[in-house]
PDB file of C-alpha atoms in Angstrom:
ATOM      1  CA  MET P   1     -78.727  71.010 117.714  1.00 57.00           C
ATOM      2  CA  PRO P   2     -79.826  69.222 114.511  1.00 66.00           C
ATOM      3  CA  LEU P   3     -81.833  66.043 114.794  1.00 65.00           C
ATOM      4  CA  SER P   4     -80.265  62.735 113.851  1.00 72.00           C
ATOM      5  CA  PRO P   5     -81.730  60.776 110.911  1.00 69.00           C
ATOM      6  CA  GLU P   6     -83.084  58.191 113.336  1.00 70.00           C
ATOM      7  CA  ALA P   7     -84.889  60.879 115.348  1.00 75.00           C
ATOM      8  CA  ILE P   8     -86.363  62.384 112.191  1.00 76.00           C
ATOM      9  CA  ILE P   9     -87.643  58.983 111.032  1.00 76.00           C
ATOM     10  CA  PHE P  10     -89.130  58.299 114.458  1.00 75.00           C
ATOM     11  CA  LEU P  11     -90.835  61.703 114.505  1.00 81.00           C
ATOM     12  CA  LEU P  12     -92.282  61.123 111.038  1.00 80.00           C
ATOM     13  CA  LEU P  13     -93.602  57.727 112.117  1.00 81.00           C
ATOM     14  CA  VAL P  14     -95.297  59.237 115.178  1.00 80.00           C
ATOM     15  CA  LEU P  15     -96.855  62.005 113.089  1.00 83.00           C
ATOM     16  CA  GLY P  16     -98.047  59.413 110.570  1.00 81.00           C
ATOM     17  CA  VAL P  17     -99.715  57.332 113.272  1.00 79.00           C
ATOM     18  CA  VAL P  18    -101.397  60.429 114.728  1.00 79.00           C
ATOM     19  CA  ALA P  19    -102.657  61.454 111.292  1.00 81.00           C
ATOM     20  CA  VAL P  20    -104.013  57.974 110.533  1.00 80.00           C
ATOM     21  CA  THR P  21    -105.734  57.827 113.924  1.00 78.00           C
ATOM     22  CA  TRP P  22    -107.351  61.229 113.348  1.00 80.00           C
ATOM     23  CA  LEU P  23    -108.566  60.170 109.898  1.00 80.00           C
ATOM     24  CA  HIS P  24    -110.091  57.001 111.302  1.00 69.00           C
ATOM     25  CA  HIS P  25    -111.827  58.980 114.055  1.00 71.00           C
ATOM     26  CA  ALA P  26    -113.330  61.231 111.384  1.00 75.00           C
ATOM     27  CA  ARG P  27    -114.343  58.180 109.371  1.00 74.00           C
ATOM     28  CA  VAL P  28    -116.078  56.545 112.329  1.00 68.00           C
ATOM     29  CA  GLY P  29    -117.744  59.833 113.280  1.00 69.00           C
ATOM     30  CA  ALA P  30    -119.194  60.059 109.780  1.00 69.00           C
ATOM     31  CA  GLY P  31    -120.608  56.548 110.087  1.00 71.00           C
ATOM     32  CA  ARG P  32    -118.360  55.042 107.396  1.00 71.00           C
ATOM     33  CA  LEU P  33    -117.552  51.762 109.139  1.00 68.00           C
ATOM     34  CA  PRO P  34    -116.186  48.803 107.168  1.00 69.00           C
ATOM     35  CA  ALA P  35    -117.742  45.359 107.405  1.00 71.00           C
ATOM     36  CA  ARG P  36    -116.298  43.355 110.295  1.00 72.00           C
ATOM     37  CA  ARG P  37    -116.179  39.614 110.605  1.00 77.00           C
ATOM     38  CA  PRO P  38    -118.438  38.356 113.388  1.00 80.00           C
ATOM     39  CA  LEU P  39    -117.060  37.289 116.765  1.00 85.00           C
ATOM     40  CA  PRO P  40    -119.584  34.772 118.201  1.00 86.00           C
ATOM     41  CA  PRO P  41    -118.188  35.033 121.775  1.00 88.00           C
ATOM     42  CA  ILE P  42    -119.171  38.717 121.828  1.00 89.00           C
ATOM     43  CA  GLU P  43    -122.741  37.778 120.965  1.00 88.00           C
ATOM     44  CA  THR P  44    -122.710  35.406 123.948  1.00 87.00           C
ATOM     45  CA  LEU P  45    -121.757  38.337 126.154  1.00 89.00           C
ATOM     46  CA  ARG P  46    -124.380  40.637 124.644  1.00 87.00           C
ATOM     47  CA  SER P  47    -127.096  38.026 125.160  1.00 89.00           C
ATOM     48  CA  ALA P  48    -126.066  37.631 128.798  1.00 90.00           C
ATOM     49  CA  LEU P  49    -126.320  41.379 129.402  1.00 89.00           C
ATOM     50  CA  GLY P  50    -129.784  41.399 127.861  1.00 89.00           C
ATOM     51  CA  ARG P  51    -130.962  38.503 130.011  1.00 91.00           C
ATOM     52  CA  GLY P  52    -129.369  40.026 133.114  1.00 90.00           C
ATOM     53  CA  ALA P  53    -131.507  43.146 132.740  1.00 88.00           C
ATOM     54  CA  GLU P  54    -134.583  40.911 133.004  1.00 90.00           C
ATOM     55  CA  THR P  55    -133.456  38.299 135.542  1.00 91.00           C
ATOM     56  CA  GLY P  56    -131.431  40.591 137.823  1.00 90.00           C
ATOM     57  CA  ARG P  57    -128.492  38.186 137.781  1.00 92.00           C
ATOM     58  CA  ALA P  58    -125.076  39.778 137.388  1.00 93.00           C
ATOM     59  CA  THR P  59    -122.614  39.230 134.552  1.00 94.00           C
ATOM     60  CA  HIS P  60    -119.117  38.586 135.882  1.00 95.00           C
ATOM     61  CA  VAL P  61    -116.225  40.353 134.115  1.00 95.00           C
ATOM     62  CA  SER P  62    -112.527  39.934 134.833  1.00 93.00           C
ATOM     63  CA  PRO P  63    -109.162  40.705 133.167  1.00 92.00           C
ATOM     64  CA  GLY P  64    -107.533  37.817 135.032  1.00 88.00           C
ATOM     65  CA  ALA P  65    -104.602  37.813 137.403  1.00 84.00           C
ATOM     66  CA  SER P  66    -102.124  39.471 135.056  1.00 78.00           C
ATOM     67  CA  VAL P  67     -99.996  42.317 136.385  1.00 76.00           C
ATOM     68  CA  LEU P  68     -99.534  45.772 134.882  1.00 70.00           C
ATOM     69  CA  GLY P  69     -95.807  46.274 134.298  1.00 63.00           C
ATOM     70  CA  ALA P  70     -94.823  42.772 135.388  1.00 55.00           C
ATOM     71  CA  ALA P  71     -91.442  42.437 137.078  1.00 48.00           C
ATOM     72  CA  ASP P  72     -90.367  39.822 134.540  1.00 49.00           C
ATOM     73  CA  GLY P  73     -90.746  42.374 131.744  1.00 45.00           C
ATOM     74  CA  SER P  74     -93.503  40.434 130.022  1.00 47.00           C
ATOM     75  CA  ARG P  75     -95.064  42.738 127.453  1.00 45.00           C
ATOM     76  CA  ALA P  76     -97.793  40.207 126.697  1.00 49.00           C
ATOM     77  CA  THR P  77     -98.970  40.257 130.305  1.00 72.00           C
ATOM     78  CA  THR P  78     -99.345  44.037 130.302  1.00 80.00           C
ATOM     79  CA  ALA P  79    -100.984  44.111 126.876  1.00 83.00           C
ATOM     80  CA  GLU P  80    -103.486  41.410 127.837  1.00 88.00           C
ATOM     81  CA  LEU P  81    -104.338  43.214 131.058  1.00 88.00           C
ATOM     82  CA  LEU P  82    -104.969  46.467 129.202  1.00 89.00           C
ATOM     83  CA  ALA P  83    -107.204  44.612 126.732  1.00 88.00           C
ATOM     84  CA  GLY P  84    -109.142  43.101 129.626  1.00 90.00           C
ATOM     85  CA  LEU P  85    -109.525  46.494 131.313  1.00 91.00           C
ATOM     86  CA  LEU P  86    -110.937  48.001 128.119  1.00 90.00           C
ATOM     87  CA  VAL P  87    -113.391  45.129 127.715  1.00 91.00           C
ATOM     88  CA  ALA P  88    -114.518  45.530 131.336  1.00 92.00           C
ATOM     89  CA  GLU P  89    -115.080  49.256 130.786  1.00 91.00           C
ATOM     90  CA  ARG P  90    -117.151  48.617 127.650  1.00 90.00           C
ATOM     91  CA  VAL P  91    -119.207  45.939 129.368  1.00 92.00           C
ATOM     92  CA  ALA P  92    -119.837  48.281 132.293  1.00 92.00           C
ATOM     93  CA  GLY P  93    -121.061  50.970 129.921  1.00 90.00           C
ATOM     94  CA  GLU P  94    -123.436  48.578 128.162  1.00 90.00           C
ATOM     95  CA  ALA P  95    -124.660  47.220 131.493  1.00 91.00           C
ATOM     96  CA  ALA P  96    -125.351  50.734 132.773  1.00 91.00           C
ATOM     97  CA  LEU P  97    -127.395  51.550 129.671  1.00 88.00           C
ATOM     98  CA  ASN P  98    -129.334  48.263 129.801  1.00 87.00           C
ATOM     99  CA  GLY P  99    -129.888  48.244 133.551  1.00 88.00           C
ATOM    100  CA  ALA P 100    -128.069  44.914 133.890  1.00 90.00           C
ATOM    101  CA  PRO P 101    -125.999  44.260 137.037  1.00 92.00           C
ATOM    102  CA  ILE P 102    -122.327  43.346 136.711  1.00 93.00           C
ATOM    103  CA  LEU P 103    -119.691  41.926 139.035  1.00 95.00           C
ATOM    104  CA  VAL P 104    -116.065  42.786 138.274  1.00 95.00           C
ATOM    105  CA  SER P 105    -113.077  40.981 139.778  1.00 94.00           C
ATOM    106  CA  SER P 106    -109.306  40.966 139.349  1.00 92.00           C
ATOM    107  CA  GLY P 107    -106.160  39.358 140.727  1.00 90.00           C
ATOM    108  CA  ASP P 108    -103.892  42.381 140.993  1.00 89.00           C
ATOM    109  CA  ALA P 109    -104.115  45.444 143.236  1.00 90.00           C
ATOM    110  CA  VAL P 110    -103.144  47.903 140.509  1.00 89.00           C
ATOM    111  CA  ALA P 111    -105.665  46.388 138.103  1.00 90.00           C
ATOM    112  CA  HIS P 112    -108.286  46.611 140.844  1.00 92.00           C
ATOM    113  CA  LEU P 113    -107.761  50.355 141.215  1.00 92.00           C
ATOM    114  CA  ALA P 114    -107.876  50.809 137.440  1.00 92.00           C
ATOM    115  CA  LEU P 115    -111.103  48.807 137.252  1.00 93.00           C
ATOM    116  CA  ARG P 116    -112.782  50.878 139.961  1.00 93.00           C
ATOM    117  CA  GLY P 117    -111.991  54.061 138.088  1.00 92.00           C
ATOM    118  CA  SER P 118    -112.945  52.793 134.628  1.00 92.00           C
ATOM    119  CA  VAL P 119    -116.198  51.169 135.765  1.00 93.00           C
ATOM    120  CA  ARG P 120    -117.222  54.296 137.677  1.00 93.00           C
ATOM    121  CA  GLN P 121    -116.438  56.418 134.645  1.00 92.00           C
ATOM    122  CA  ALA P 122    -118.449  54.104 132.390  1.00 91.00           C
ATOM    123  CA  TYR P 123    -121.516  54.561 134.602  1.00 92.00           C
ATOM    124  CA  GLN P 124    -121.022  58.330 134.658  1.00 92.00           C
ATOM    125  CA  VAL P 125    -120.713  58.540 130.870  1.00 88.00           C
ATOM    126  CA  ALA P 126    -123.891  56.465 130.543  1.00 87.00           C
ATOM    127  CA  GLY P 127    -125.690  58.909 132.845  1.00 89.00           C
ATOM    128  CA  GLN P 128    -126.291  56.227 135.478  1.00 89.00           C
ATOM    129  CA  ALA P 129    -123.761  57.250 138.136  1.00 89.00           C
ATOM    130  CA  GLN P 130    -126.302  56.520 140.880  1.00 90.00           C
ATOM    131  CA  ASP P 131    -126.277  52.820 139.918  1.00 88.00           C
ATOM    132  CA  TYR P 132    -122.535  52.388 140.430  1.00 90.00           C
ATOM    133  CA  GLU P 133    -121.664  50.230 143.463  1.00 90.00           C
ATOM    134  CA  ALA P 134    -118.030  50.118 144.565  1.00 89.00           C
ATOM    135  CA  GLY P 135    -118.641  46.736 146.201  1.00 90.00           C
ATOM    136  CA  ARG P 136    -119.302  45.252 142.761  1.00 92.00           C
ATOM    137  CA  VAL P 137    -115.587  45.674 141.894  1.00 94.00           C
ATOM    138  CA  GLN P 138    -113.698  43.092 143.950  1.00 93.00           C
ATOM    139  CA  LEU P 139    -110.039  42.218 144.473  1.00 94.00           C
ATOM    140  CA  LEU P 140    -109.837  38.440 144.868  1.00 93.00           C
ATOM    141  CA  ALA P 141    -106.069  38.032 145.248  1.00 90.00           C
ATOM    142  CA  HIS P 142    -102.786  39.769 144.553  1.00 87.00           C
ATOM    143  CA  ASN P 143     -99.925  38.308 142.545  1.00 83.00           C
ATOM    144  CA  ASP P 144    -101.198  34.755 143.097  1.00 88.00           C
ATOM    145  CA  GLU P 145    -102.858  33.107 140.104  1.00 90.00           C
ATOM    146  CA  LEU P 146    -104.126  30.029 141.958  1.00 91.00           C
ATOM    147  CA  ALA P 147    -105.614  32.135 144.758  1.00 93.00           C
ATOM    148  CA  TYR P 148    -107.339  34.286 142.151  1.00 94.00           C
ATOM    149  CA  ALA P 149    -108.738  31.229 140.362  1.00 94.00           C
ATOM    150  CA  ALA P 150    -110.027  29.853 143.664  1.00 94.00           C
ATOM    151  CA  GLY P 151    -111.682  33.203 144.342  1.00 94.00           C
ATOM    152  CA  VAL P 152    -113.477  33.165 140.990  1.00 94.00           C
ATOM    153  CA  ALA P 153    -114.630  29.588 141.599  1.00 93.00           C
ATOM    154  CA  THR P 154    -116.017  30.725 144.954  1.00 93.00           C
ATOM    155  CA  LEU P 155    -117.891  33.560 143.203  1.00 93.00           C
ATOM    156  CA  TYR P 156    -119.422  31.012 140.858  1.00 94.00           C
ATOM    157  CA  GLU P 157    -120.580  29.021 143.859  1.00 91.00           C
ATOM    158  CA  ARG P 158    -121.999  31.864 145.947  1.00 90.00           C
ATOM    159  CA  GLN P 159    -123.264  34.402 143.411  1.00 88.00           C
ATOM    160  CA  PRO P 160    -126.220  33.837 141.065  1.00 91.00           C
ATOM    161  CA  LEU P 161    -124.544  34.807 137.790  1.00 94.00           C
ATOM    162  CA  GLU P 162    -125.978  35.165 134.304  1.00 93.00           C
ATOM    163  CA  ALA P 163    -122.625  34.675 132.565  1.00 93.00           C
ATOM    164  CA  SER P 164    -118.901  35.238 133.008  1.00 94.00           C
ATOM    165  CA  ALA P 165    -116.526  37.106 130.678  1.00 94.00           C
ATOM    166  CA  LEU P 166    -112.840  36.435 131.301  1.00 94.00           C
ATOM    167  CA  VAL P 167    -110.575  38.328 128.914  1.00 93.00           C
ATOM    168  CA  GLY P 168    -106.952  39.074 129.728  1.00 89.00           C
ATOM    169  CA  GLY P 169    -103.924  37.290 131.125  1.00 86.00           C
ATOM    170  CA  PHE P 170    -104.485  33.671 132.113  1.00 90.00           C
ATOM    171  CA  ASN P 171    -102.364  30.561 132.451  1.00 88.00           C
ATOM    172  CA  GLN P 172    -103.024  27.029 133.624  1.00 89.00           C
ATOM    173  CA  GLU P 173    -105.112  28.293 136.561  1.00 90.00           C
ATOM    174  CA  PHE P 174    -107.952  28.839 134.086  1.00 93.00           C
ATOM    175  CA  LEU P 175    -108.749  25.130 134.252  1.00 92.00           C
ATOM    176  CA  LEU P 176    -110.047  25.617 137.802  1.00 93.00           C
ATOM    177  CA  ILE P 177    -112.255  28.516 136.695  1.00 94.00           C
ATOM    178  CA  GLY P 178    -113.451  27.035 133.435  1.00 93.00           C
ATOM    179  CA  GLU P 179    -114.273  23.620 134.876  1.00 93.00           C
ATOM    180  CA  GLU P 180    -116.224  25.160 137.739  1.00 93.00           C
ATOM    181  CA  GLY P 181    -118.257  27.201 135.274  1.00 93.00           C
ATOM    182  CA  ALA P 182    -118.835  24.208 133.006  1.00 92.00           C
ATOM    183  CA  GLN P 183    -120.041  22.092 135.924  1.00 92.00           C
ATOM    184  CA  ARG P 184    -122.570  24.793 136.797  1.00 92.00           C
ATOM    185  CA  ASP P 185    -123.689  25.290 133.163  1.00 92.00           C
ATOM    186  CA  LEU P 186    -122.648  28.931 133.414  1.00 93.00           C
ATOM    187  CA  PRO P 187    -122.200  30.618 130.013  1.00 92.00           C
ATOM    188  CA  GLN P 188    -118.587  31.729 129.828  1.00 93.00           C
ATOM    189  CA  MET P 189    -116.793  33.964 127.338  1.00 93.00           C
ATOM    190  CA  ALA P 190    -113.010  33.736 127.571  1.00 93.00           C
ATOM    191  CA  GLY P 191    -110.019  35.087 125.694  1.00 92.00           C
ATOM    192  CA  THR P 192    -106.243  35.316 125.976  1.00 91.00           C
ATOM    193  CA  THR P 193    -103.033  35.106 123.959  1.00 89.00           C
ATOM    194  CA  SER P 194    -101.433  32.565 126.291  1.00 87.00           C
ATOM    195  CA  SER P 195    -100.692  29.225 124.646  1.00 88.00           C
ATOM    196  CA  ALA P 196    -100.946  27.581 128.078  1.00 88.00           C
ATOM    197  CA  ALA P 197    -104.497  28.817 128.717  1.00 90.00           C
ATOM    198  CA  LEU P 198    -106.069  28.682 125.246  1.00 92.00           C
ATOM    199  CA  PRO P 199    -106.448  24.869 125.101  1.00 91.00           C
ATOM    200  CA  LEU P 200    -108.102  24.930 128.533  1.00 92.00           C
ATOM    201  CA  MET P 201    -110.470  27.671 127.402  1.00 93.00           C
ATOM    202  CA  LEU P 202    -111.440  25.746 124.291  1.00 91.00           C
ATOM    203  CA  LEU P 203    -112.097  22.655 126.400  1.00 89.00           C
ATOM    204  CA  THR P 204    -114.368  24.379 128.914  1.00 90.00           C
ATOM    205  CA  THR P 205    -116.176  27.002 126.837  1.00 88.00           C
ATOM    206  CA  PRO P 206    -117.007  27.242 123.125  1.00 84.00           C
ATOM    207  CA  ALA P 207    -117.085  31.062 123.312  1.00 90.00           C
ATOM    208  CA  THR P 208    -113.346  31.727 123.163  1.00 92.00           C
ATOM    209  CA  LEU P 209    -111.462  34.699 121.737  1.00 92.00           C
ATOM    210  CA  ILE P 210    -108.170  33.464 120.317  1.00 90.00           C
ATOM    211  CA  GLY P 211    -105.018  35.521 120.312  1.00 84.00           C
ATOM    212  CA  GLU P 212    -105.301  39.014 118.874  1.00 85.00           C
ATOM    213  CA  GLU P 213    -109.101  38.830 118.919  1.00 87.00           C
ATOM    214  CA  ILE P 214    -108.996  40.016 122.532  1.00 90.00           C
ATOM    215  CA  TYR P 215    -107.561  43.362 121.375  1.00 88.00           C
ATOM    216  CA  ALA P 216    -110.509  43.846 119.003  1.00 85.00           C
ATOM    217  CA  ALA P 217    -113.145  42.801 121.543  1.00 86.00           C
ATOM    218  CA  GLU P 218    -113.737  46.280 122.993  1.00 83.00           C
ATOM    219  CA  ALA P 219    -114.651  47.584 119.534  1.00 82.00           C
ATOM    220  CA  TYR P 220    -117.341  44.895 119.239  1.00 83.00           C
ATOM    221  CA  VAL P 221    -118.900  45.338 122.676  1.00 84.00           C
ATOM    222  CA  GLY P 222    -119.655  49.066 122.713  1.00 71.00           C
ATOM    223  CA  PRO P 223    -121.322  51.388 120.214  1.00 70.00           C
ATOM    224  CA  PRO P 224    -119.350  52.957 117.319  1.00 67.00           C
ATOM    225  CA  GLY P 225    -116.765  55.405 118.584  1.00 68.00           C
ATOM    226  CA  PRO P 226    -113.083  55.722 119.483  1.00 73.00           C
ATOM    227  CA  ALA P 227    -112.707  51.969 119.962  1.00 72.00           C
ATOM    228  CA  GLN P 228    -113.548  51.343 116.318  1.00 74.00           C
ATOM    229  CA  ALA P 229    -111.091  54.054 115.250  1.00 76.00           C
ATOM    230  CA  ARG P 230    -108.340  52.420 117.310  1.00 77.00           C
ATOM    231  CA  LEU P 231    -109.133  49.049 115.767  1.00 77.00           C
ATOM    232  CA  LEU P 232    -108.902  50.455 112.234  1.00 79.00           C
ATOM    233  CA  THR P 233    -105.571  52.108 113.059  1.00 80.00           C
ATOM    234  CA  GLN P 234    -104.188  48.892 114.556  1.00 80.00           C
ATOM    235  CA  ASP P 235    -105.253  46.900 111.498  1.00 80.00           C
ATOM    236  CA  LEU P 236    -103.552  49.380 109.161  1.00 83.00           C
ATOM    237  CA  LEU P 237    -100.324  49.421 111.179  1.00 84.00           C
ATOM    238  CA  ARG P 238    -100.297  45.626 111.372  1.00 83.00           C
ATOM    239  CA  THR P 239    -100.759  45.426 107.591  1.00 87.00           C
ATOM    240  CA  VAL P 240     -97.875  47.848 107.025  1.00 87.00           C
ATOM    241  CA  VAL P 241     -95.564  45.839 109.308  1.00 87.00           C
ATOM    242  CA  ILE P 242     -96.469  42.581 107.550  1.00 90.00           C
ATOM    243  CA  LEU P 243     -95.789  44.117 104.128  1.00 90.00           C
ATOM    244  CA  LEU P 244     -92.418  45.452 105.342  1.00 86.00           C
ATOM    245  CA  LEU P 245     -91.453  42.022 106.666  1.00 88.00           C
ATOM    246  CA  ILE P 246     -92.390  40.381 103.368  1.00 90.00           C
ATOM    247  CA  ALA P 247     -90.498  43.020 101.410  1.00 86.00           C
ATOM    248  CA  GLY P 248     -87.422  42.555 103.583  1.00 83.00           C
ATOM    249  CA  PHE P 249     -87.578  38.786 103.159  1.00 84.00           C
ATOM    250  CA  VAL P 250     -87.865  39.047  99.363  1.00 86.00           C
ATOM    251  CA  TYR P 251     -85.041  41.600  99.272  1.00 81.00           C
ATOM    252  CA  GLY P 252     -82.850  39.222 101.240  1.00 80.00           C
ATOM    253  CA  LEU P 253     -83.515  36.442  98.710  1.00 81.00           C
ATOM    254  CA  VAL P 254     -82.578  38.500  95.671  1.00 81.00           C
ATOM    255  CA  GLN P 255     -79.822  40.578  97.255  1.00 78.00           C
ATOM    256  CA  GLN P 256     -76.910  38.306  96.402  1.00 75.00           C
ATOM    257  CA  ALA P 257     -78.277  37.304  93.005  1.00 74.00           C
ATOM    258  CA  LEU P 258     -78.600  40.931  91.889  1.00 75.00           C
ATOM    259  CA  ASP P 259     -75.569  42.193  93.869  1.00 74.00           C
ATOM    260  CA  LEU P 260     -77.680  44.664  95.841  1.00 74.00           C
ATOM    261  CA  PRO P 261     -76.451  46.515  98.933  1.00 77.00           C
ATOM    262  CA  PRO P 262     -77.487  44.962 102.273  1.00 75.00           C
ATOM    263  CA  LEU P 263     -80.266  46.509 104.302  1.00 68.00           C
ATOM    264  CA  PRO P 264     -79.058  48.783 107.118  1.00 66.00           C
ATOM    265  CA  LEU P 265     -79.401  47.212 110.526  1.00 58.00           C
ATOM    266  CA  PRO P 266     -80.771  49.257 113.448  1.00 55.00           C
ATOM    267  CA  LEU P 267     -78.276  50.029 116.187  1.00 49.00           C
TER     268      LEU P 267
END
């Protein structure tokens, strides 16, 4: 059975993305990394990990209370959670190499299981599997943002922390977390794409990742490797989409003036 034109185009797009990803992996492996703009919040996190290795105080990491595959179909929630999970894995790897303790929390049972696996794997890859403690990965609540925020505030009160990194899905409950950390002079690094949480983050901590910066954070935390290759691929794909949108907009402006055929609409 012959393939439809739509299937052929889709297959070519997939092959193109695979080829670009492979090329970027080869580029990163050869050490040919482009200059990246600095992200000051990441430096806050790195400094905390360095101090934690000396003081013995843990760095708290959390992807928030977002849910993987939310029932409301929110793609942003899932994407933010995945970004937070990747950041937590990178932080765990750096902590294992530096000998700095970490404390990982979440507000969703599925995210909790994913965190336990990714943090354990990060310690194994770093060659420090004996330092992994399952009790350091905690589930504070499930499907309840306020209960999760109260749990994080309780951690701030009971645990001697060096810093806290909160990257993922957050809403207005962040005010409870951020204010508690600000009152205790706890260095916090936060990031989300939620317009409801970003103003609260900016009010309570100067180290804030805004919008799409959370998807690039994992490439800044760890050493050069696959994360940098993924970031380069994402940047290229985003540039291509932006250029296509601009081209389509310009074509729409001149279509009637030049009597050009309309663009085909996807079914």
